[in-house]
XYZ file of C-alpha atoms in Angstrom:
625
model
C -36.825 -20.426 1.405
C -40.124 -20.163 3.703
C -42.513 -18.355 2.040
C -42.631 -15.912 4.971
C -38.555 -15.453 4.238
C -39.921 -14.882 0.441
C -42.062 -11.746 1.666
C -39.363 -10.173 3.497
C -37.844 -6.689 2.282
C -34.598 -7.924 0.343
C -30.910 -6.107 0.136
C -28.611 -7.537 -2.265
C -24.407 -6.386 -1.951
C -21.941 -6.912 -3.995
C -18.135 -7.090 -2.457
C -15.648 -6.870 -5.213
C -12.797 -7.837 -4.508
C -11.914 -9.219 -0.986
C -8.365 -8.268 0.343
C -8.142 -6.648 3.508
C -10.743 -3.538 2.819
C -12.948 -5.988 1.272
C -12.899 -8.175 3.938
C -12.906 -5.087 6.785
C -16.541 -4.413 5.691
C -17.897 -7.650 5.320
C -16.699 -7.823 9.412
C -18.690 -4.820 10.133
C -21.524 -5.843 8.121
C -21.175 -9.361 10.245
C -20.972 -6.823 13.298
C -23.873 -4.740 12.902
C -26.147 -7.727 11.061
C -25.680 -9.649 14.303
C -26.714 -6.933 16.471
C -30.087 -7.132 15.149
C -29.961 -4.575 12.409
C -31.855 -5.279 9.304
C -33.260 -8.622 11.253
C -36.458 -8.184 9.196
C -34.384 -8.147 5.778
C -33.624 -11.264 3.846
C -29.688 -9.679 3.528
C -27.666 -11.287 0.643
C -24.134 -10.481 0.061
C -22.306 -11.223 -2.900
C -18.374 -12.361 -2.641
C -16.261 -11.711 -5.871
C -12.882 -12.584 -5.936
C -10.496 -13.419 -9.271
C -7.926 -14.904 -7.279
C -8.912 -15.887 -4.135
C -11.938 -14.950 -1.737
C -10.815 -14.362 1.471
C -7.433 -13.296 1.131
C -7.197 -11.659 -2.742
C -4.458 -11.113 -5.307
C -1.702 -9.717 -3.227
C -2.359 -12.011 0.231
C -2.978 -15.156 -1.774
C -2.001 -18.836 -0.023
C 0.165 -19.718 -2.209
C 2.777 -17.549 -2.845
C 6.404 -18.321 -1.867
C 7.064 -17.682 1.619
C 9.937 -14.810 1.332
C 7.340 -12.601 0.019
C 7.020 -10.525 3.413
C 4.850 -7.893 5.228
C 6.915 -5.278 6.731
C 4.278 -4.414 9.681
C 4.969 -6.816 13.202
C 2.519 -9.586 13.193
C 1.863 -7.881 17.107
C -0.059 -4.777 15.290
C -2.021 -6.430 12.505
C -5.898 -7.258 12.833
C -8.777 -7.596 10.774
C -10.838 -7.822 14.019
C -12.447 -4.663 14.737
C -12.488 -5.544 18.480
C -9.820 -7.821 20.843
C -10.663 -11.264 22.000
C -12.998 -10.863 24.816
C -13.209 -14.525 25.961
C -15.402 -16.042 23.743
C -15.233 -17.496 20.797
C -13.125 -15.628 17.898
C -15.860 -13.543 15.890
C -16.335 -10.449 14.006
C -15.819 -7.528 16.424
C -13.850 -9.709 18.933
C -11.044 -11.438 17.676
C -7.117 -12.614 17.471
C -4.307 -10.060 16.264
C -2.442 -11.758 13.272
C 0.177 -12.762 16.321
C -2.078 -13.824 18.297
C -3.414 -16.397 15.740
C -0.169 -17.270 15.008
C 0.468 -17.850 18.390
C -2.571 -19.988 18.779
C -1.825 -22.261 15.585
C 1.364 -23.249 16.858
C -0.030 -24.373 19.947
C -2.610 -26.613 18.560
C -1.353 -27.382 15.089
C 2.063 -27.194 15.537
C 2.671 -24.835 13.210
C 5.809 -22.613 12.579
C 5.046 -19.597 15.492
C 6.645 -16.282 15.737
C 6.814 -13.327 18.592
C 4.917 -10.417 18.269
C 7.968 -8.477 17.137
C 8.610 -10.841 14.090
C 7.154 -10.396 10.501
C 4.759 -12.978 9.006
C 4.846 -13.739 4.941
C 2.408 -12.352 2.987
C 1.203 -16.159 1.955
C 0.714 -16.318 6.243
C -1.174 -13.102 6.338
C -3.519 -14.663 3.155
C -3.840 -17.554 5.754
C -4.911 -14.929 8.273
C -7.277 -13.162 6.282
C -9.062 -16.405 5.337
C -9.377 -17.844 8.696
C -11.380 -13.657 9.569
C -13.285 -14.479 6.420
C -14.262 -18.272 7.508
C -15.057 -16.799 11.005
C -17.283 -13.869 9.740
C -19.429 -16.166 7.466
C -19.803 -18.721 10.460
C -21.538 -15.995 12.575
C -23.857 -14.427 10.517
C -27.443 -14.249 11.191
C -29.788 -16.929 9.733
C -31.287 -13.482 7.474
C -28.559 -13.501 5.850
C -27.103 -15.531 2.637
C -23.476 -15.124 1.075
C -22.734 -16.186 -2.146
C -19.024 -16.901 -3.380
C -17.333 -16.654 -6.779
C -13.936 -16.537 -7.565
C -14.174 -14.605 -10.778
C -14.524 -11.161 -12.436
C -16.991 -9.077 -12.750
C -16.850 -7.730 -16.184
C -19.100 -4.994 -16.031
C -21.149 -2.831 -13.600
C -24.294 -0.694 -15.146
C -27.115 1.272 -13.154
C -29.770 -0.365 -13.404
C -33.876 0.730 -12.218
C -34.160 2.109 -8.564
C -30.552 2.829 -7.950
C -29.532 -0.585 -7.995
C -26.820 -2.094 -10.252
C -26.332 -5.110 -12.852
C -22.675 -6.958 -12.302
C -21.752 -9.242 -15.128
C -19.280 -11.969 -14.641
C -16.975 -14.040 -16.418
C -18.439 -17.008 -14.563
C -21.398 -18.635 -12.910
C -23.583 -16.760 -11.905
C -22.912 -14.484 -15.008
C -25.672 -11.632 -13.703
C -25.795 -10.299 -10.734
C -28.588 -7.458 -9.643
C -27.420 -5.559 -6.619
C -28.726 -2.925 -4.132
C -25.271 -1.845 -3.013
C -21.901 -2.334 -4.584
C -18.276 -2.068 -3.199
C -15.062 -1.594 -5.251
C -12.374 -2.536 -3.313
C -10.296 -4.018 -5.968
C -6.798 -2.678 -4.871
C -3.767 -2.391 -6.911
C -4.258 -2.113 -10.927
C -2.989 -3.967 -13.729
C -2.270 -0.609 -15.554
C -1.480 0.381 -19.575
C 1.994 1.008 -20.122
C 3.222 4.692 -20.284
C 5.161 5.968 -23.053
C 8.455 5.118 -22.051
C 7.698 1.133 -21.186
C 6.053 1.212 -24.168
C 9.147 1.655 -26.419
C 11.054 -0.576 -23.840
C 7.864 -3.339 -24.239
C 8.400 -3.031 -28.561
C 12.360 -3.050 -27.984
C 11.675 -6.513 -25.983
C 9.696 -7.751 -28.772
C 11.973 -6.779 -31.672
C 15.065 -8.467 -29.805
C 15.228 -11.940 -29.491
C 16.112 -12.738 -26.320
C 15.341 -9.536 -24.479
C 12.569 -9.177 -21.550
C 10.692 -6.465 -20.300
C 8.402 -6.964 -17.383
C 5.941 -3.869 -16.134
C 5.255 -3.622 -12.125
C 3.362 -6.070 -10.642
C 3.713 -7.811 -7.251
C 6.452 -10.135 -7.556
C 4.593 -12.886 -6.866
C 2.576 -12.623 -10.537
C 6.081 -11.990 -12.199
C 7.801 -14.789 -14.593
C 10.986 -15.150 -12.491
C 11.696 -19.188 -12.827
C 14.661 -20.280 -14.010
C 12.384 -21.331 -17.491
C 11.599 -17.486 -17.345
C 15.317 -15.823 -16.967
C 18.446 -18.148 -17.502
C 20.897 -18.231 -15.023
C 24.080 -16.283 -15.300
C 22.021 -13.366 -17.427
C 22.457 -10.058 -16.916
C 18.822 -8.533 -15.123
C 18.215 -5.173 -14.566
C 15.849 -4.018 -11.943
C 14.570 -0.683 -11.632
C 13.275 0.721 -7.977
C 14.993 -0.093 -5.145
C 11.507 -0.308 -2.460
C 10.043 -3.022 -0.905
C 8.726 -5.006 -4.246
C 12.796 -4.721 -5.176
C 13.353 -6.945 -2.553
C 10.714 -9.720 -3.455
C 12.142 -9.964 -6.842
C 16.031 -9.872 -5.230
C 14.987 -12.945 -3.255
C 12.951 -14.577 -6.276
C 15.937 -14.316 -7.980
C 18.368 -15.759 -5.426
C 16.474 -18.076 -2.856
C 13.907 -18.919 -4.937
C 16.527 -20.434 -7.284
C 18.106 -22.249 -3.927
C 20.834 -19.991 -2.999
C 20.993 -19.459 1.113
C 21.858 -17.053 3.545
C 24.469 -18.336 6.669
C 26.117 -16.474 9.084
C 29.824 -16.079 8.843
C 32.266 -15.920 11.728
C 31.866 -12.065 12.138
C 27.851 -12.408 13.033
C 27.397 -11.485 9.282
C 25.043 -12.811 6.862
C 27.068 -14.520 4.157
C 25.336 -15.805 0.540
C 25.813 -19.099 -0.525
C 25.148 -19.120 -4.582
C 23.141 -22.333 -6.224
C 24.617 -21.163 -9.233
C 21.240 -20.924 -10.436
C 21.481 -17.380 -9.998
C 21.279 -14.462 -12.707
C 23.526 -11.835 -12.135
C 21.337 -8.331 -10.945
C 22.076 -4.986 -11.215
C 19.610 -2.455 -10.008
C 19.193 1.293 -9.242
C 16.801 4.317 -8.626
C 16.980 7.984 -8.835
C 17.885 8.091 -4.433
C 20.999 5.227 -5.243
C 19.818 3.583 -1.910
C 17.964 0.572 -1.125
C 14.711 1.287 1.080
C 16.335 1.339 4.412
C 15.517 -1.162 7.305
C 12.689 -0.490 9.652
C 13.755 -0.017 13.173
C 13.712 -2.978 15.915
C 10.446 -3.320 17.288
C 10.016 -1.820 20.842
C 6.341 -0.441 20.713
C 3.601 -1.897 21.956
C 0.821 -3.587 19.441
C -1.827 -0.931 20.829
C 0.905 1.796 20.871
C -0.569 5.315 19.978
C 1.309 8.340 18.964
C 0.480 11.725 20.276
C 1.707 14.532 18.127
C 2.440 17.946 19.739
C 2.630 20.112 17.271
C 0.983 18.436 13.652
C -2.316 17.901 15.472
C -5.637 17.780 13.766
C -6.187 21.371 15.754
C -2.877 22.752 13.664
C -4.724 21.911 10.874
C -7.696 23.474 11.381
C -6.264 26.696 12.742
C -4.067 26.634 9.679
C -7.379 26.492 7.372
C -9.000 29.466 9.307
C -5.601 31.679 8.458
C -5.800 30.524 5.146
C -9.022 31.351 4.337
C -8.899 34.818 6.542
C -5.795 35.647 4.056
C -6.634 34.361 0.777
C -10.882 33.161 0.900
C -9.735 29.563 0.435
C -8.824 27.453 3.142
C -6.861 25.369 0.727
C -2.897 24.970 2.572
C -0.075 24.606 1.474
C 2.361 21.646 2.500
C 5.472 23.122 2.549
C 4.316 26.412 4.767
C 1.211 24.664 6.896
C 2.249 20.789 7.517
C 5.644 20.455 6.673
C 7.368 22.516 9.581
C 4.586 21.150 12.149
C 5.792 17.442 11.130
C 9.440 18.093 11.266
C 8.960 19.661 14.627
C 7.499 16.257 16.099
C 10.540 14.411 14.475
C 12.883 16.561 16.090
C 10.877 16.151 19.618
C 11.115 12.508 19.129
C 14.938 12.053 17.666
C 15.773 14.784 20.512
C 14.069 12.906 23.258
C 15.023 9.291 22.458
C 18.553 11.027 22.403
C 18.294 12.144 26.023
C 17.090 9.139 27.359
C 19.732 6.821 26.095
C 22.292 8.683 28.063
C 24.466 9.863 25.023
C 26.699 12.634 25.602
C 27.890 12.717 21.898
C 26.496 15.914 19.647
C 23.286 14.588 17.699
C 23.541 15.943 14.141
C 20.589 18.114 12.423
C 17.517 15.469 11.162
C 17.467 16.284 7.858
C 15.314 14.028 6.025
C 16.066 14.774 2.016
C 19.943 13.955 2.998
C 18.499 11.080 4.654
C 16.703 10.059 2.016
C 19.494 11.320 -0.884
C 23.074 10.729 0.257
C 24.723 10.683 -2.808
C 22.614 13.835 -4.236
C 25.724 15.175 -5.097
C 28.430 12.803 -5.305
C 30.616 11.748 -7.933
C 32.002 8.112 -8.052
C 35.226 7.257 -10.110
C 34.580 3.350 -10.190
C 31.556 1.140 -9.159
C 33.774 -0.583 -6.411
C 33.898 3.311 -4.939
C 30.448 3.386 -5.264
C 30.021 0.170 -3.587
C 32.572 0.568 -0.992
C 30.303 3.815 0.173
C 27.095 2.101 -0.206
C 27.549 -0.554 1.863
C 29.066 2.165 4.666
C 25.971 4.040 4.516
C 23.563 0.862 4.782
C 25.856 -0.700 7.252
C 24.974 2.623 9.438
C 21.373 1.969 8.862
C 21.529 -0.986 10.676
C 22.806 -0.283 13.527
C 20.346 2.342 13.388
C 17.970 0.183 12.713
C 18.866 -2.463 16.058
C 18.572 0.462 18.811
C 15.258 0.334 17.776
C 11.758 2.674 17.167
C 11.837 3.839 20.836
C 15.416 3.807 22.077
C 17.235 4.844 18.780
C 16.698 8.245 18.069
C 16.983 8.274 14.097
C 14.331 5.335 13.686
C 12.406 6.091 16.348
C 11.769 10.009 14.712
C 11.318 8.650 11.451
C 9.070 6.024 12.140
C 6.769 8.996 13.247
C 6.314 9.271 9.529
C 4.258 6.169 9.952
C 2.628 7.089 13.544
C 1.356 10.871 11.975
C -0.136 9.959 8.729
C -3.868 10.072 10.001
C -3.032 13.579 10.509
C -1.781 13.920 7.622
C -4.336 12.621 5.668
C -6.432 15.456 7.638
C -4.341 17.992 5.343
C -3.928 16.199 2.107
C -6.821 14.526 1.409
C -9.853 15.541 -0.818
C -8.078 18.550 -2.012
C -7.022 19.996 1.138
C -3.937 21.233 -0.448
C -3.496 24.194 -3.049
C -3.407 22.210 -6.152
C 0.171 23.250 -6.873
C 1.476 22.393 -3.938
C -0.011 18.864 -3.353
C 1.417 18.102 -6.493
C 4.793 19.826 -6.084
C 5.894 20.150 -2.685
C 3.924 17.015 -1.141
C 3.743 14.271 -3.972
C 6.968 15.507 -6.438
C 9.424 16.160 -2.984
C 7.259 14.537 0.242
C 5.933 11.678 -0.583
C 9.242 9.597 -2.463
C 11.148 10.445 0.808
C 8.333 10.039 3.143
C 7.772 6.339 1.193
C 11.647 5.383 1.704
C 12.222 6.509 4.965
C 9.279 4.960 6.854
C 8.024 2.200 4.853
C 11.107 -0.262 4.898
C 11.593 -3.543 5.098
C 12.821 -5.885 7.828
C 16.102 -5.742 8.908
C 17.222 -9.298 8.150
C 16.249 -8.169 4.170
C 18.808 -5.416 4.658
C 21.429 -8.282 5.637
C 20.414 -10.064 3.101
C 20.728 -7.143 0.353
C 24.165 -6.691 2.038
C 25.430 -10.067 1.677
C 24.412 -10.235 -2.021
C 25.809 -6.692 -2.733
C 28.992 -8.026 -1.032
C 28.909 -11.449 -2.615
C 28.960 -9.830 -6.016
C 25.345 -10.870 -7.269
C 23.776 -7.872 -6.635
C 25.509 -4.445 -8.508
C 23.761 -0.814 -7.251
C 24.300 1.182 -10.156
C 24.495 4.416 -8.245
C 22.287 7.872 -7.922
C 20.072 8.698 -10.617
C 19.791 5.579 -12.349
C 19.300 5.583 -16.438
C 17.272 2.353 -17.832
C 17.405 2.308 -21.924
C 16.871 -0.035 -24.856
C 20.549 -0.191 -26.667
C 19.622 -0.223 -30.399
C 23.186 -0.964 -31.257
C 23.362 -3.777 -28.953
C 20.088 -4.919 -29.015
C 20.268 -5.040 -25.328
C 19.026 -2.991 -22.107
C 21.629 -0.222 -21.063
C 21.718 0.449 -17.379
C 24.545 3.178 -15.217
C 24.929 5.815 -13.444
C 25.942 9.032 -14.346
C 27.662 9.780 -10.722
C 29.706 6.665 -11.437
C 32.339 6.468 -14.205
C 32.507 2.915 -15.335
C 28.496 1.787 -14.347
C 26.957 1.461 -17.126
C 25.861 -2.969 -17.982
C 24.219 -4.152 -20.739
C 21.169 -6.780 -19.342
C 18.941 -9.179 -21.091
C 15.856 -8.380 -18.858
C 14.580 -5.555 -17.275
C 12.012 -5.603 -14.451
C 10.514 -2.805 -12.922
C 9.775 -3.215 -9.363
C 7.805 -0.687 -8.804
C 4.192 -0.942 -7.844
C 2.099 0.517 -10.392
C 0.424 3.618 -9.422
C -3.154 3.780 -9.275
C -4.959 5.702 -12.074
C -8.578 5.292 -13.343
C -7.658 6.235 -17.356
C -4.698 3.373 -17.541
C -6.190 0.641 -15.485
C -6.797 -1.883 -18.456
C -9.126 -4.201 -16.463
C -12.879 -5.064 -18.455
C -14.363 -3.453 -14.385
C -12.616 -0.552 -14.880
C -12.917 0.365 -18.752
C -17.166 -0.454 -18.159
C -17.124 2.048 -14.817
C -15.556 4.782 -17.261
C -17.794 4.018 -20.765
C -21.376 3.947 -18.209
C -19.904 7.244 -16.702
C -20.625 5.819 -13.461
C -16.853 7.151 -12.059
C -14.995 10.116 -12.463
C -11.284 11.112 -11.816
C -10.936 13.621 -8.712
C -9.540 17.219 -10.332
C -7.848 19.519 -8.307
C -8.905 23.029 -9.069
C -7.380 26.146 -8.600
C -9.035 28.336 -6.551
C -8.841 31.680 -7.998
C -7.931 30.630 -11.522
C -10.507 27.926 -11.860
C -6.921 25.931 -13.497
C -7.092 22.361 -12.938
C -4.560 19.042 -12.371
C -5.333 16.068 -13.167
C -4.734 13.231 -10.068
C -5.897 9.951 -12.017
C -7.708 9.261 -8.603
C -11.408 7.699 -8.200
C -13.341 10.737 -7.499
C -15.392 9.539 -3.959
C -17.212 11.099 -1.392
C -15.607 12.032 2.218
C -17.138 8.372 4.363
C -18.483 6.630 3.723
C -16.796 6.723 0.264
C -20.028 7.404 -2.621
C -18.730 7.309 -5.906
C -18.954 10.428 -7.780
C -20.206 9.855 -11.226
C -19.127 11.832 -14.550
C -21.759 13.964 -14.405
C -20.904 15.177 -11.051
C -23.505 12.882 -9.254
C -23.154 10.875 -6.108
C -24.030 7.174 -6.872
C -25.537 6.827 -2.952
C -25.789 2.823 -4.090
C -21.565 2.502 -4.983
C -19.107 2.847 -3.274
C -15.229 2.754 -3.403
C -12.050 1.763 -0.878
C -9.071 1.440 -0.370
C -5.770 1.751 -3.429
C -8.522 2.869 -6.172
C -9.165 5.634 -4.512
C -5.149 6.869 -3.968
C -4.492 10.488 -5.065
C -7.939 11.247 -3.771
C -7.056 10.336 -0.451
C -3.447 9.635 0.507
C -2.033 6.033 1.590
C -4.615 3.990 0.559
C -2.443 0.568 0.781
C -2.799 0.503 4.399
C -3.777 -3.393 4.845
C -5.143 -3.747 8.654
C -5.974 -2.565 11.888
C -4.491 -2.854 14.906
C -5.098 -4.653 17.803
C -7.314 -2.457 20.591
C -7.358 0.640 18.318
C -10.225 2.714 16.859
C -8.084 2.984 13.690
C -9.202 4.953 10.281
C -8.630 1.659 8.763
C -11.592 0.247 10.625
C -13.561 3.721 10.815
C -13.645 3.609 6.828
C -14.798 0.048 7.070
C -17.500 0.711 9.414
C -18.542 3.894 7.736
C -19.708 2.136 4.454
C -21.525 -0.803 6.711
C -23.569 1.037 8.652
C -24.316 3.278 5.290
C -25.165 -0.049 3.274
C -27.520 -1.029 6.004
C -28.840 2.333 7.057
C -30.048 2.946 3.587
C -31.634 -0.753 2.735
C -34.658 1.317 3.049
C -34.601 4.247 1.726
C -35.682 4.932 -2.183
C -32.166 5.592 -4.456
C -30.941 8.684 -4.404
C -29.200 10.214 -7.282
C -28.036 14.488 -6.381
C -25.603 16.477 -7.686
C -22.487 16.532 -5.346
C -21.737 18.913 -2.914
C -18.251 20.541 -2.747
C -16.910 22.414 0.194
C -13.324 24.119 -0.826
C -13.118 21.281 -3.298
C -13.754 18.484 -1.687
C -16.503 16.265 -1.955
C -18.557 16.019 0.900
């Protein structure tokens, strides 16, 4: 380096971890560094990842391709601005479709519309190309250094900087700024998988897998012998990565029978699965894309005004402005569904009655219902996803149950506005929004494509797929030494299996994440878990969130100090703020997704100067601000 270079002010960040948020700030670092800020800095950026830089655990490139994304590659960025002419860059670059798009055109590559759904392995492509794109563009100032490896530790260190150890080269790393965007946890078990973890190991034979993304799980044919018995609890959208694991990934296929139905073709490779959840239903299909990739919804009742207003009554009636869901949000959001389901009903011309939109009977059709054989139990299953559907093909706009529900996704912003940083009475955020909202909110807008539907269909009819029914029990069978799993709406459910999986995602929370990152944050003190707290009794609930800052995201420290130099995004950070997996922008939109990205580059940069600050943190209604 020159020695003029040598004599420059220096700033030194660390990005840990770089999935989408990881990789959203680097581009708005990349952004703002080549609009001249910090041009007098020698800027050096650190780039830890312990599977793959530039895409991350979940996105990696090579995966299997059914592993899918259930967002249209049309409305998926990591460009904070559309192409404007010029060369792709950070701030002006291809949608995920449009990319797509592009590489079939001059590699010949597999392309798809902008309706379609990519795999995740072609996202991880994606993300890598944004990440080769934003280190190609940055300033001459500024040096990047790449490890794929952990860091092992993180300890304050003098002048509000911090010392990251490593499990590789370079071992030691002093930064000025550090981001923890290390999204979802490898998490201790809980009490009940650990006494189905010690039944596994007592039994020969028997195996119990925790959540994880499917694409980490031991699912080979080495792993689970054909024509076993597997159980798999949670029937979401990791449910149906392990389904197809289990079937096409052993070289069974899908073909479609005379009827226009999907029909499964067994390798005979093929365990035999039987699966269930407390709902009895399989995560429903999303609806046909008809919206536009820059489409923006409009609420007319849950606005961020509502909210406000609501806080003013609130704290006029009870001197907290805390809300509560059920009362403040709740009726405001159902009254936009109904607008929408109502409207997208009058403009398809039906003249028959539309029933009520009730959401929980949605979301829980066999609450109730008692099933005197499995094959009654199936027989109604596949009715009710059979409805979905055809649901499901009138599409978001012009079908009037998707299109409402699918508001769900459109509102959340809003949401958030209510939720997050303990904007809800403590009781009620965890009662009313995440014991009775959020499961139903989860299952009703987050689904899946509808060909995965089909396929779940064909398997269910096919006879290698059993739903157990409502209310699903999994247990260890000490006299059988094997896993028990029914129904107790069904007479007749219950199957022994030699493997359970759960397929659920494991929910963030900063005491059970077993990683060496996270056990050193909580031993230096340097994080804290965000406590709701009562406001008249001073009683408090636990969340097992990262306790952060409002944006740009500080990390609040055990003591109750704001560590100005760290900073946190994205799943860590879940019960704190409220969908946290969101994993892009989209295309032409000032999105929160890129906001939050922004907000911590222009802090990192804005503050290269300034001394470290260390002060107590401020709360406002208890929230961090």
């Amino acid at each position: 380096m020159p020695a003029e270079s040598s004599r420059r002010p220096t700033l030194t960040i660390a990005v840990i971890g770089t999935g989408p948020r990881g990789i959203s700030v680097l581009e708005r670092l990349a952004v703002r560094l080549a609009e001249g800020e910090l041009a007098d800095h020698t800027v050096r950026i650190h780039v830890i990842d312990a599977t793959e830089p530039g895409a991350g655990r979940v996105w990696r490139t090579d995966q299997d391709e059914w592993f899918t994304m259930n967002t249209v590659v049309g409305q998926v960025t990591m460009y904070s601005g559309v192409p404007d002419g010029g060369p792709a860059r950070p701030g002006a670059g291809p949608s995920l479709g449009q990319w797509i798009a592009r590489r079939a055109a001059t590699h010949g590559e597999p392309a798809l519309d902008a309706d379609d759904y990519a795999s995740r392995r072609r996202y991880g492509q994606y993300l890598r190309s944004v990440y080769r794109t934003i280190l190609d563009h940055l300033p001459t100032n500024v040096e990047v250094t790449e490890t794929r490896g952990s860091v092992t530790s993180v300890v304050a260190a003098s002048r509000g900087s911090y010392a990251l150890e490593l499990d590789c080269p370079p071992y030691l790393i002093d930064a000025d700024k550090v981001l923890l965007a290390t999204g979802h946890p490898r998490n201790a078990p809980d009490p009940h998988e650990a006494e189905l973890l010690d039944f596994a190991e007592r039994h020969p034979g028997i195996t119990y897998l925790c959540g994880d993304s499917a694409a980490d799980m031991p699912l080979s044919v080495r792993d689970i012998a054909p024509g076993s018995t597997v159980g798999i609890r949670g029937m979401g959208l990791s449910f149906y990565d392990v389904m197809l694991s289990l079937t096409v990934g052993r070289g069974g296929t899908f073909e479609q029978a005379g009827d226009g139905r999907l029909r499964y073709v067994p390798s005979g490779l093929e365990p035999r699965i039987v699966t269930g959840s407390r709902s009895g239903l399989p995560i429903p299909a999303r609806g046909r894309n008809q919206k536009e990739p820059d489409h923006t919804f409009r609420p007319r009742f849950l606005t961020k005004e509502a909210v406000a207003a609501a806080r003013k009554r609130r704290y006029s009636a009870t001197g907290s402005d805390r809300l509560r869901f059920n009362e403040d949000v709740l009726p405001l959001l159902l009254k936009d569904l109904d607008h929408v389901y109502r409207s997208a009903h009058r403009a398809s011309g039906a003249t028959q009655p539309l029933p009520p939109l009730d959401l929980h009977a949605l979301a829980r059709p066999f609450k109730d219902a008692r099933f005197d054989s499995p094959a009654a139990f199936r027989d109604r299953l596949v009715e009710v996803m059979r409805e979905d559907l055809a649901q499901a093909a009138l599409g978001n706009v012009a079908g009037p149950l998707k299109a409402a529900l699918d508001v769900l996704r459109d509102i959340r912003n809003v949401v958030r506005e209510a939720v997050d940083f303990g904007g809800l009475h403590p009781d009620s955020h965890a009662e009313e929004f995440q014991r009775d909202f959020v499961p139903v909110n989860a299952l009703l807008s987050a689904g899946p494509p509808i060909e995965r539907v089909e396929q779940l269909l064909a398997l269910v009819e096919s006879g290698v797929v059993e739903v157990a029914g409502p209310a699903t029990r999994f247990t260890a069978d000490e006299a059988t030494g094997r896993f028990r799993i029914g129904s107790p709406q069904v007479a007749g459910s219950d199957r022994a299996a030699e493997t359970l999986i759960d397929a659920r995602i494991p929910t963030p929370n900063l005491h059970r994440d077993v990683s060496p990152l996270a056990r050193s944050l909580r031993a230096e003190g340097l994080v804290s878990e965000f406590i709701h707290e009562e406001p008249v009794s001073g009683r408090t609930r636990a969340t097992g969130g990262l306790n952060v800052t409002m944006a740009p995201f500080h990390v609040v420290s055990a003591d109750g100090t704001v560590r100005y130099g760290l900073y946190a995004l994205g799943i860590p950070t879940e019960h704190t703020r409220w969908f946290t997996q969101v994993g892009s922008g989209k295309p032409g939109l000032n999105t929160l997704f890129r906001q939050d990205a922004d907000a911590i580059a222009l802090d990192m940069l804005r503050a290269a100067r300034d001394a470290a600050r260390t002060e107590p943190a401020t709360l406002v209604a208890g929230r961090a601000a």
